[in-house]
Tab-separated table of C-alpha atoms and ligand atoms in Angstrom:
chain	number	residue	atom	x	y	z
A	17	MET	CA	20.134	21.257	18.101
A	18	ILE	CA	21.308	19.814	14.802
A	19	THR	CA	21.681	22.612	12.039
A	20	TRP	CA	22.878	22.453	8.498
A	21	ASP	CA	26.519	23.144	9.438
A	22	ASP	CA	26.492	19.931	11.109
A	23	TYR	CA	25.646	18.499	7.902
A	24	ALA	CA	28.004	20.510	5.884
A	25	ALA	CA	30.790	19.441	8.358
A	26	ILE	CA	30.212	15.902	6.968
A	27	VAL	CA	29.330	16.202	3.294
A	28	GLY	CA	30.780	19.976	2.392
A	29	PRO	CA	29.333	23.262	2.345
A	30	GLU	CA	28.909	22.990	-1.276
A	31	VAL	CA	26.082	20.047	-1.109
A	32	ILE	CA	24.502	22.148	1.559
A	33	ALA	CA	24.415	25.284	-0.592
A	34	GLN	CA	23.249	23.428	-3.596
A	35	LEU	CA	20.390	21.864	-1.601
A	36	HIS	CA	19.213	25.739	-0.891
A	37	ARG	CA	19.507	26.465	-4.341
A	38	LEU	CA	17.076	23.556	-5.515
A	39	ALA	CA	14.680	24.359	-2.630
A	40	ASP	CA	14.747	28.011	-3.496
A	41	ARG	CA	13.494	27.075	-6.850
A	42	LEU	CA	10.374	25.407	-5.424
A	43	GLY	CA	9.465	27.904	-2.584
A	44	PRO	CA	7.156	27.208	-0.255
A	45	ALA	CA	5.313	24.315	-2.351
A	46	LYS	CA	3.283	21.488	-0.657
A	47	PHE	CA	4.908	18.114	-0.392
A	48	VAL	CA	2.817	15.414	0.795
A	49	HIS	CA	4.298	11.901	1.629
A	50	VAL	CA	2.009	8.962	2.257
A	51	ASN	CA	2.727	5.303	3.686
A	52	SER	CA	1.583	2.917	5.924
A	53	THR	CA	3.337	2.897	9.049
A	54	ARG	CA	5.082	5.430	11.483
A	55	THR	CA	7.282	3.060	12.598
A	56	GLY	CA	9.268	-0.020	11.397
A	57	GLY	CA	11.141	-0.532	7.952
A	58	GLY	CA	13.115	1.539	5.802
A	59	VAL	CA	10.519	3.850	4.545
A	60	ALA	CA	9.642	4.868	7.808
A	61	GLU	CA	12.892	5.497	8.817
A	62	ILE	CA	13.909	7.652	5.704
A	63	LEU	CA	10.784	9.631	5.785
A	64	SER	CA	11.356	10.215	9.658
A	65	ARG	CA	14.256	12.022	8.508
A	66	ALA	CA	13.642	13.339	5.251
A	67	VAL	CA	10.300	15.195	6.069
A	68	PRO	CA	12.003	17.757	8.910
A	69	LEU	CA	14.922	18.358	6.506
A	70	LEU	CA	12.503	19.308	3.419
A	71	THR	CA	10.289	21.240	6.001
A	72	GLU	CA	13.727	23.057	7.150
A	73	MET	CA	14.618	23.735	3.210
A	74	GLY	CA	11.357	25.568	2.949
A	75	LEU	CA	8.795	23.182	1.576
A	76	LYS	CA	5.721	22.582	3.378
A	77	THR	CA	6.086	18.925	3.842
A	78	THR	CA	3.829	16.673	5.691
A	79	TRP	CA	3.543	12.601	6.293
A	80	GLU	CA	0.321	10.927	6.283
A	81	VAL	CA	-0.002	7.321	7.421
A	82	ILE	CA	-2.963	5.611	6.169
A	83	GLU	CA	-5.022	3.498	8.758
A	84	GLY	CA	-6.012	0.021	8.146
A	85	ASP	CA	-7.319	-3.249	9.831
A	86	PRO	CA	-5.462	-6.558	9.928
A	87	ASP	CA	-7.333	-7.835	6.696
A	88	VAL	CA	-5.934	-5.308	4.729
A	89	PHE	CA	-2.422	-5.421	5.960
A	90	GLU	CA	-2.562	-9.305	5.087
A	91	VAL	CA	-3.345	-8.059	1.526
A	92	THR	CA	-0.839	-5.451	1.363
A	93	LYS	CA	1.747	-7.730	2.703
A	94	GLY	CA	0.628	-10.167	0.057
A	95	PHE	CA	1.210	-7.292	-2.579
A	96	HIS	CA	4.666	-6.571	-1.151
A	97	ASN	CA	5.485	-10.430	-1.287
A	98	ALA	CA	4.091	-10.716	-4.660
A	99	LEU	CA	5.904	-7.773	-6.041
A	100	GLN	CA	9.159	-9.520	-4.735
A	101	GLY	CA	8.285	-12.701	-6.956
A	102	MET	CA	6.350	-14.803	-4.640
A	103	ARG	CA	3.531	-16.919	-5.664
A	104	VAL	CA	0.480	-15.656	-3.560
A	105	GLN	CA	-3.125	-15.914	-3.954
A	106	ILE	CA	-5.310	-12.835	-3.229
A	107	GLU	CA	-8.926	-13.358	-3.126
A	108	PRO	CA	-10.991	-10.579	-5.120
A	109	ALA	CA	-13.175	-9.861	-1.705
A	110	LEU	CA	-9.711	-8.724	-0.283
A	111	LEU	CA	-8.781	-6.650	-3.157
A	112	ASP	CA	-12.018	-4.941	-2.930
A	113	HIS	CA	-11.267	-4.642	0.999
A	114	TYR	CA	-8.240	-3.158	-0.029
A	115	ILE	CA	-9.891	-0.403	-2.341
A	116	GLU	CA	-12.524	0.353	0.404
A	117	VAL	CA	-9.665	0.789	3.041
A	118	ASN	CA	-8.317	3.401	0.692
A	119	ARG	CA	-11.560	5.254	-0.049
A	120	GLU	CA	-11.849	5.601	3.587
A	121	ASN	CA	-8.617	6.975	4.144
A	122	ALA	CA	-9.330	9.303	1.406
A	123	ARG	CA	-11.922	10.741	3.079
A	124	ARG	CA	-9.632	11.927	5.805
A	125	PHE	CA	-7.582	14.000	3.425
A	126	ALA	CA	-7.940	17.404	2.196
A	127	TRP	CA	-4.445	18.632	0.761
A	128	ASP	CA	-4.435	21.051	-1.958
A	129	ALA	CA	-0.880	19.833	-2.561
A	130	ASP	CA	1.733	20.707	-5.119
A	131	PHE	CA	3.272	17.135	-4.705
A	132	VAL	CA	1.988	13.909	-3.202
A	133	MET	CA	4.557	10.973	-3.178
A	134	ILE	CA	2.682	7.598	-2.382
A	135	HIS	CA	5.145	4.990	-1.197
A	136	ASP	CA	4.570	1.402	-2.049
A	137	PRO	CA	1.021	0.067	-2.948
A	138	GLN	CA	-0.377	0.164	0.516
A	139	PRO	CA	-1.878	3.637	-0.206
A	140	ALA	CA	-1.544	3.518	-3.999
A	141	TYR	CA	-5.154	3.353	-4.795
A	142	LEU	CA	-5.695	6.864	-3.159
A	143	ILE	CA	-5.111	8.597	-6.630
A	144	ASN	CA	-8.508	7.312	-7.773
A	145	GLU	CA	-10.344	9.017	-5.028
A	146	ILE	CA	-8.409	12.406	-4.503
A	147	ARG	CA	-6.369	12.911	-7.680
A	148	ASP	CA	-7.527	16.542	-7.520
A	149	GLN	CA	-5.886	17.150	-4.260
A	150	ALA	CA	-2.626	17.477	-5.687
A	151	LYS	CA	-1.059	18.720	-8.706
A	152	HIS	CA	1.751	15.976	-9.353
A	153	TRP	CA	1.352	12.197	-8.045
A	154	ILE	CA	4.439	10.440	-7.854
A	155	TRP	CA	4.747	6.447	-7.023
A	156	ARG	CA	7.660	5.583	-5.008
A	157	CYS	CA	8.481	1.995	-5.059
A	158	HIS	CA	10.723	0.544	-2.448
A	159	VAL	CA	10.694	-3.171	-2.890
A	160	ASP	CA	12.583	-5.193	-5.268
A	161	ILE	CA	10.044	-5.299	-8.404
A	162	SER	CA	12.540	-6.770	-10.822
A	163	ARG	CA	10.668	-10.266	-11.153
A	164	PRO	CA	7.215	-9.580	-10.063
A	165	ASN	CA	4.213	-11.995	-9.480
A	166	LEU	CA	2.386	-11.148	-12.791
A	167	LYS	CA	-1.175	-11.403	-11.698
A	168	VAL	CA	-0.781	-9.203	-8.751
A	169	TRP	CA	1.733	-6.518	-10.587
A	170	LYS	CA	-1.467	-6.300	-13.217
A	171	PHE	CA	-3.886	-5.186	-10.543
A	172	LEU	CA	-1.434	-2.972	-9.313
A	173	ARG	CA	-0.109	-1.600	-12.622
A	174	GLU	CA	-3.558	-0.480	-13.457
A	175	ILE	CA	-3.580	1.695	-10.337
A	176	VAL	CA	0.244	2.661	-10.844
A	177	ASN	CA	-0.372	3.918	-14.391
A	178	GLN	CA	-2.342	6.620	-13.390
A	179	TYR	CA	0.870	8.267	-11.590
A	180	GLU	CA	2.773	11.117	-13.260
A	181	ALA	CA	5.794	9.265	-12.272
A	182	SER	CA	7.416	6.456	-10.640
A	183	VAL	CA	10.651	6.064	-8.348
A	184	PHE	CA	12.543	3.096	-8.206
A	185	SER	CA	15.805	2.426	-5.996
A	186	MET	CA	17.585	0.681	-8.881
A	187	SER	CA	17.213	0.403	-12.707
A	188	LYS	CA	16.545	-3.166	-12.652
A	189	PHE	CA	13.182	-2.378	-10.800
A	190	ALA	CA	11.999	-0.212	-13.860
A	191	GLN	CA	8.692	-1.555	-15.403
A	192	ASN	CA	6.737	-1.013	-18.641
A	193	LEU	CA	4.866	2.228	-17.331
A	194	PRO	CA	3.349	4.780	-19.364
A	195	HIS	CA	5.269	7.441	-17.501
A	196	GLN	CA	8.899	8.880	-16.525
A	197	GLN	CA	10.490	6.594	-14.194
A	198	TYR	CA	13.302	7.702	-11.940
A	199	ILE	CA	15.895	6.157	-10.128
A	200	ILE	CA	16.453	7.347	-6.774
A	201	ARG	CA	18.605	5.580	-4.123
A	202	PRO	CA	17.486	5.451	-0.446
A	203	SER	CA	19.921	6.855	2.402
A	204	ILE	CA	20.615	7.431	6.030
A	205	ASP	CA	20.888	10.583	7.848
A	206	PRO	CA	24.541	10.451	9.491
A	207	LEU	CA	23.039	12.585	12.523
A	208	SER	CA	20.038	10.667	13.557
A	209	ASP	CA	20.162	8.444	16.927
A	210	LYS	CA	20.713	5.680	14.672
A	211	ASN	CA	23.890	6.872	13.201
A	212	ARG	CA	25.452	9.400	15.281
A	213	GLU	CA	28.736	8.622	16.668
A	214	LEU	CA	28.797	7.008	20.113
A	215	THR	CA	31.272	6.730	22.550
A	216	GLU	CA	33.050	3.625	23.649
A	217	GLN	CA	31.233	3.772	27.052
A	218	GLU	CA	27.631	4.250	25.490
A	219	VAL	CA	27.856	1.168	23.274
A	220	GLN	CA	29.308	-1.013	26.065
A	221	GLY	CA	26.253	0.530	28.165
A	222	VAL	CA	23.940	-0.977	25.653
A	223	LEU	CA	25.475	-4.305	25.610
A	224	ASP	CA	25.451	-4.489	29.442
A	225	LYS	CA	21.720	-3.301	29.528
A	226	LEU	CA	20.876	-6.454	26.681
A	227	GLY	CA	23.146	-8.773	28.581
A	228	ILE	CA	25.512	-9.029	25.491
A	229	GLY	CA	29.045	-9.959	26.248
A	230	ARG	CA	31.975	-9.059	24.404
A	231	ASP	CA	34.102	-12.472	25.030
A	232	LYS	CA	33.798	-13.677	21.490
A	233	PRO	CA	33.426	-11.714	18.084
A	234	ILE	CA	29.947	-10.527	17.151
A	235	ILE	CA	28.346	-11.455	13.898
A	236	LEU	CA	24.933	-9.327	13.763
A	237	GLN	CA	21.912	-8.866	11.329
A	238	VAL	CA	19.621	-6.392	12.168
A	239	SER	CA	16.213	-6.993	9.988
A	240	ARG	CA	12.309	-7.199	10.676
A	241	PHE	CA	11.361	-10.685	11.299
A	242	ASP	CA	10.671	-11.305	7.570
A	243	SER	CA	11.127	-14.592	5.679
A	244	PHE	CA	12.864	-12.508	2.634
A	245	LYS	CA	15.689	-11.377	5.314
A	246	ASP	CA	16.297	-15.181	5.778
A	247	PRO	CA	17.035	-15.037	9.559
A	248	LEU	CA	16.982	-18.828	9.486
A	249	GLY	CA	19.936	-18.826	6.827
A	250	VAL	CA	21.765	-16.440	8.829
A	251	ILE	CA	21.703	-18.960	11.908
A	252	GLN	CA	22.968	-21.666	9.624
A	253	SER	CA	25.483	-19.766	8.623
A	254	TYR	CA	26.529	-18.835	11.981
A	255	ARG	CA	26.670	-22.661	12.910
A	256	MET	CA	28.914	-23.347	10.028
A	257	VAL	CA	31.555	-20.542	11.317
A	258	ARG	CA	31.152	-22.131	14.974
A	259	LYS	CA	32.409	-25.216	13.981
A	260	HIS	CA	35.727	-23.530	13.274
A	261	THR	CA	35.905	-19.970	15.010
A	262	PRO	CA	34.483	-18.698	18.037
A	263	CYS	CA	31.829	-16.146	17.617
A	264	LYS	CA	28.431	-14.922	18.803
A	265	LEU	CA	25.326	-14.061	16.684
A	266	ILE	CA	22.957	-11.383	17.580
A	267	LEU	CA	19.742	-11.074	15.460
A	268	ALA	CA	18.092	-8.040	16.209
A	269	GLY	CA	14.484	-7.128	14.846
A	270	GLY	CA	11.171	-5.508	15.544
A	271	GLU	CA	7.998	-5.373	14.039
A	272	ALA	CA	6.305	-3.140	11.739
A	273	THR	CA	2.594	-2.194	12.301
A	274	ASP	CA	1.849	-2.764	8.620
A	275	ASP	CA	3.778	-6.447	8.723
A	276	PRO	CA	1.685	-9.142	10.075
A	277	GLU	CA	3.894	-11.973	9.243
A	278	GLY	CA	6.691	-10.939	12.003
A	279	PRO	CA	5.548	-13.171	15.004
A	280	ARG	CA	5.504	-16.153	12.993
A	281	ILE	CA	8.904	-15.591	11.565
A	282	PHE	CA	10.046	-14.657	15.308
A	283	ALA	CA	8.738	-17.886	16.325
A	284	GLN	CA	10.474	-19.779	13.756
A	285	VAL	CA	13.990	-17.963	14.755
A	286	MET	CA	13.228	-18.650	18.474
A	287	ASP	CA	12.993	-22.023	17.678
A	288	ALA	CA	16.083	-22.624	15.481
A	289	SER	CA	18.110	-20.807	18.117
A	290	HIS	CA	16.828	-22.704	20.868
A	291	GLY	CA	19.615	-23.868	23.597
A	292	ASP	CA	22.540	-21.694	22.125
A	293	PRO	CA	23.549	-18.806	24.758
A	294	ASP	CA	25.635	-17.467	22.043
A	295	ILE	CA	22.721	-16.434	20.075
A	296	HIS	CA	20.900	-13.614	21.053
A	297	VAL	CA	17.389	-12.754	19.434
A	298	LEU	CA	16.265	-9.238	20.393
A	299	LEU	CA	13.108	-8.144	19.776
A	300	LEU	CA	13.256	-4.513	20.147
A	301	PRO	CA	10.953	-1.863	20.449
A	302	PRO	CA	10.398	0.640	17.308
A	303	ASP	CA	12.068	3.549	18.880
A	304	ALA	CA	15.416	1.515	19.512
A	305	HIS	CA	17.400	3.615	17.331
A	306	TYR	CA	20.186	4.499	19.741
A	307	GLU	CA	20.515	0.448	20.540
A	308	ILE	CA	20.656	-0.586	17.225
A	309	ASN	CA	23.260	2.042	16.733
A	310	ALA	CA	25.261	0.553	19.525
A	311	LEU	CA	24.959	-2.921	18.206
A	312	GLN	CA	26.157	-1.812	15.012
A	313	ARG	CA	29.348	-0.412	16.398
A	314	ALA	CA	29.978	-3.267	18.767
A	315	ALA	CA	29.641	-5.950	15.903
A	316	ASN	CA	32.671	-7.319	13.979
A	317	ILE	CA	30.555	-8.350	11.062
A	318	ILE	CA	27.618	-7.237	9.830
A	319	VAL	CA	25.330	-9.754	7.578
A	320	GLN	CA	22.638	-8.838	5.429
A	321	LYS	CA	21.563	-12.200	4.417
A	322	SER	CA	17.940	-11.146	2.537
A	323	THR	CA	16.651	-13.227	-0.452
A	324	LYS	CA	15.344	-10.261	-1.999
A	325	GLU	CA	16.054	-6.505	-0.890
A	326	GLY	CA	14.472	-3.243	-2.259
A	327	PHE	CA	17.684	-1.586	-1.034
A	328	GLY	CA	18.399	-2.651	2.685
A	329	LEU	CA	19.279	0.461	4.695
A	330	THR	CA	20.720	-1.563	7.375
A	331	VAL	CA	23.696	-2.336	4.817
A	332	THR	CA	24.171	1.536	4.610
A	333	GLU	CA	24.120	1.897	8.148
A	334	ALA	CA	26.713	-0.989	9.003
A	335	MET	CA	29.125	0.504	6.524
A	336	TRP	CA	28.675	4.208	7.773
A	337	LYS	CA	29.950	2.653	11.306
A	338	GLY	CA	33.096	1.551	9.302
A	339	LYS	CA	32.134	-2.518	9.454
A	340	PRO	CA	32.342	-4.683	6.597
A	341	VAL	CA	29.161	-6.232	5.245
A	342	VAL	CA	28.436	-9.817	3.965
A	343	GLY	CA	25.605	-9.071	2.040
A	344	SER	CA	23.511	-11.484	-0.358
A	345	ALA	CA	24.158	-10.492	-4.241
A	346	VAL	CA	20.394	-9.423	-4.423
A	347	GLY	CA	18.527	-6.228	-5.264
A	348	GLY	CA	20.101	-3.184	-3.646
A	349	ILE	CA	22.892	-4.911	-1.755
A	350	VAL	CA	24.579	-5.047	-4.666
A	351	LEU	CA	24.695	-1.222	-5.095
A	352	GLN	CA	26.547	-0.846	-1.220
A	353	VAL	CA	28.534	-4.033	-0.929
A	354	ARG	CA	31.122	-3.565	-3.560
A	355	ASP	CA	32.684	-7.464	-3.655
A	356	TYR	CA	36.228	-7.368	-1.987
A	357	ASN	CA	35.987	-3.796	-1.593
A	358	THR	CA	33.620	-2.729	1.060
A	359	GLY	CA	32.555	-6.100	1.868
A	360	PHE	CA	31.657	-9.232	0.016
A	361	LEU	CA	28.752	-10.409	-1.801
A	362	VAL	CA	27.432	-14.161	-1.257
A	363	ASN	CA	24.892	-16.489	-2.826
A	364	SER	CA	24.717	-18.940	0.065
A	365	PRO	CA	24.630	-20.002	3.584
A	366	GLU	CA	28.270	-21.779	2.587
A	367	GLY	CA	29.242	-18.642	0.790
A	368	CYS	CA	27.950	-16.459	3.748
A	369	ALA	CA	29.925	-18.410	6.586
A	370	PHE	CA	33.050	-18.769	4.103
A	371	ARG	CA	33.044	-14.798	4.176
A	372	ILE	CA	32.492	-14.417	7.757
A	373	ARG	CA	35.260	-16.584	8.567
A	374	TYR	CA	37.613	-15.142	6.008
A	375	LEU	CA	37.019	-11.654	7.773
A	376	LEU	CA	37.046	-12.905	11.326
A	377	ASN	CA	40.755	-14.187	10.598
A	378	ARG	CA	41.945	-11.044	8.820
A	379	PRO	CA	40.875	-7.987	11.377
A	380	GLU	CA	43.076	-5.644	9.497
A	381	MET	CA	41.363	-6.478	5.997
A	382	ALA	CA	38.074	-6.191	7.909
A	383	LYS	CA	39.016	-2.537	9.067
A	384	ARG	CA	40.292	-1.655	5.859
A	385	MET	CA	37.055	-2.735	4.232
A	386	GLY	CA	35.096	-1.045	6.834
A	387	LYS	CA	36.989	2.104	6.160
A	388	MET	CA	36.235	2.058	2.492
A	389	ALA	CA	32.467	0.910	3.012
A	390	GLN	CA	32.383	4.377	5.096
A	391	GLU	CA	33.745	6.476	2.337
A	392	PHE	CA	31.487	5.081	-0.181
A	393	VAL	CA	28.531	5.840	2.244
A	394	ARG	CA	29.764	9.429	2.499
A	395	SER	CA	29.659	9.994	-1.123
A	396	HIS	CA	26.660	7.890	-2.268
A	397	PHE	CA	24.018	7.213	0.617
A	398	LEU	CA	23.670	10.182	2.898
A	399	ILE	CA	20.362	11.874	3.075
A	400	THR	CA	21.611	14.900	1.735
A	401	ARG	CA	21.621	13.333	-1.763
A	402	THR	CA	18.096	11.664	-1.396
A	403	ILE	CA	16.945	15.419	-0.553
A	404	ARG	CA	18.690	16.674	-3.580
A	405	ASP	CA	17.093	13.994	-5.553
A	406	TYR	CA	13.645	14.700	-4.634
A	407	LEU	CA	14.285	18.658	-4.959
A	408	THR	CA	15.677	17.595	-8.381
A	409	LEU	CA	12.636	15.597	-9.642
A	410	LEU	CA	10.176	18.052	-8.097
A	411	ILE	CA	11.461	20.801	-10.157
A	412	LEU	CA	11.552	18.302	-13.327
A	413	LEU	CA	7.866	17.838	-12.843
A	414	GLU	CA	7.168	21.389	-12.535
A	415	ASN	CA	9.373	21.772	-15.885
A	416	PRO	CA	8.201	19.382	-18.086
A	417	GLY	CA	10.545	18.872	-21.137
A	418	SER	CA	13.413	20.624	-19.283
A	419	ARG	CA	16.664	18.460	-19.110
A	420	HIS	CA	18.824	20.116	-16.802
A	421	ILE	CA	18.233	22.467	-13.935
A	422	GLU	CA	20.063	26.042	-13.990
A	423	LEU	CA	20.809	26.875	-10.399
B	16	LIG	N1	15.081	-1.343	12.096
B	16	LIG	C1	14.747	-0.959	13.355
B	16	LIG	N2	14.592	-2.135	14.199
B	16	LIG	C2	14.217	-3.186	13.950
B	16	LIG	C3	14.709	-3.538	12.312
B	16	LIG	C4	14.962	-2.609	11.535
B	16	LIG	O1	14.653	0.191	13.528
B	16	LIG	O2	14.072	-3.975	14.619
B	16	LIG	C5	15.539	-0.514	10.804
B	16	LIG	C6	16.861	-0.520	10.422
B	16	LIG	O3	17.887	-0.144	11.333
B	16	LIG	C7	16.573	0.223	9.095
B	16	LIG	C8	15.134	0.100	8.642
B	16	LIG	O4	14.464	-0.495	9.969
B	16	LIG	O5	16.644	1.738	9.331
B	16	LIG	C9	15.024	-1.270	7.636
B	16	LIG	O6	15.445	-0.818	6.597
B	16	LIG	P1	15.877	-2.017	5.395
B	16	LIG	O7	15.677	-1.124	4.108
B	16	LIG	O8	16.951	-2.526	5.567
B	16	LIG	O9	14.617	-3.003	5.238
B	16	LIG	P2	12.974	-2.933	5.292
B	16	LIG	O10	12.498	-3.263	6.570
B	16	LIG	O11	12.661	-1.737	4.784
B	16	LIG	O12	12.564	-3.807	4.364
């Protein structure tokens, strides 16, 4: 069983003591999180660890998942794409359907909560139906909303305006809203199956099971099959590298229950990789945390070639395993990949290929960067820091006007 002492061994006992002091200020406050999928994607990943830890801190924390049909997830994926700047048309009838699905979900809830944190746009409309079920409503946006499609944002902003506070992953995403906006970076749990230490035998066991040899250096991208993750661009970069340097590529991903685009993008990736035995496209089940952990540890270089990225937990996961990351200079990736220190930032398939080769040819430098990456994650992107930020936010909402917290 994992204890707070195990976390203290990683982040230091004072960090854990501070969390307890913050949690004591809140007592057994009821804190409800709502999102739209229990598995797949970064939001579910964080909630699956933050909710039990907040509960252990003494808050009555629960996690609700709204239910929907394929039509509503088409709409909400449209919201997601539009917030990340894509041009999308959403029919008025589908917007009505989004509202209706939120109404149906609202009928299932009877919270009497102190705090509700609504993650992303899918369940955002709940506030219109059951506002009196919680004292404080917080909207937590996980996507890159720096340049949203204005028509869709106008519709959503009307809803978001009603919240008491919004939380974004970086200041660039802040919007013109009539309430306080907070910046809270996502994070990973170093003791979860996705991130805990593995032995060399465990890593090898997973590679054997997946039929992946280690005859050549491994380049890896872990991502849902989503166009913003640019898996086709990764294949393009890999082909450029392969002209000069032997390597193999693993594209590992799964599907999220609230993402209807996965199968189409997966088919495109299969098509693009056809006939190359050194490209492994893995469609993993949603609970393949241990396998992803092993793949990240087996990889020589990890790539995150997204064209938009709210944060990119996969980058932190890779860095925690001491891997240098070649990542696009977009969204939250720039918070993690410090160019020339913890990895390289790139802007094109050519740039990505250049940096992959650069690192493949300099294993000592790759190792040094990986070490720096790991220490950077330790001080910035571990779950204890997110828990601290959430607790601090709740205390501030309970004490409006206070500028600092006495502990
Ligand atoms: N992930 C997973 N299985 C997959 C693909 C991704 O468990 O097949 C995890 C990945 O390890 C990371 C999260 O899902 O923890 C993805 O978070 P990120 O912020 O990188 O992207 P998002 O999917 O939220 O856009």
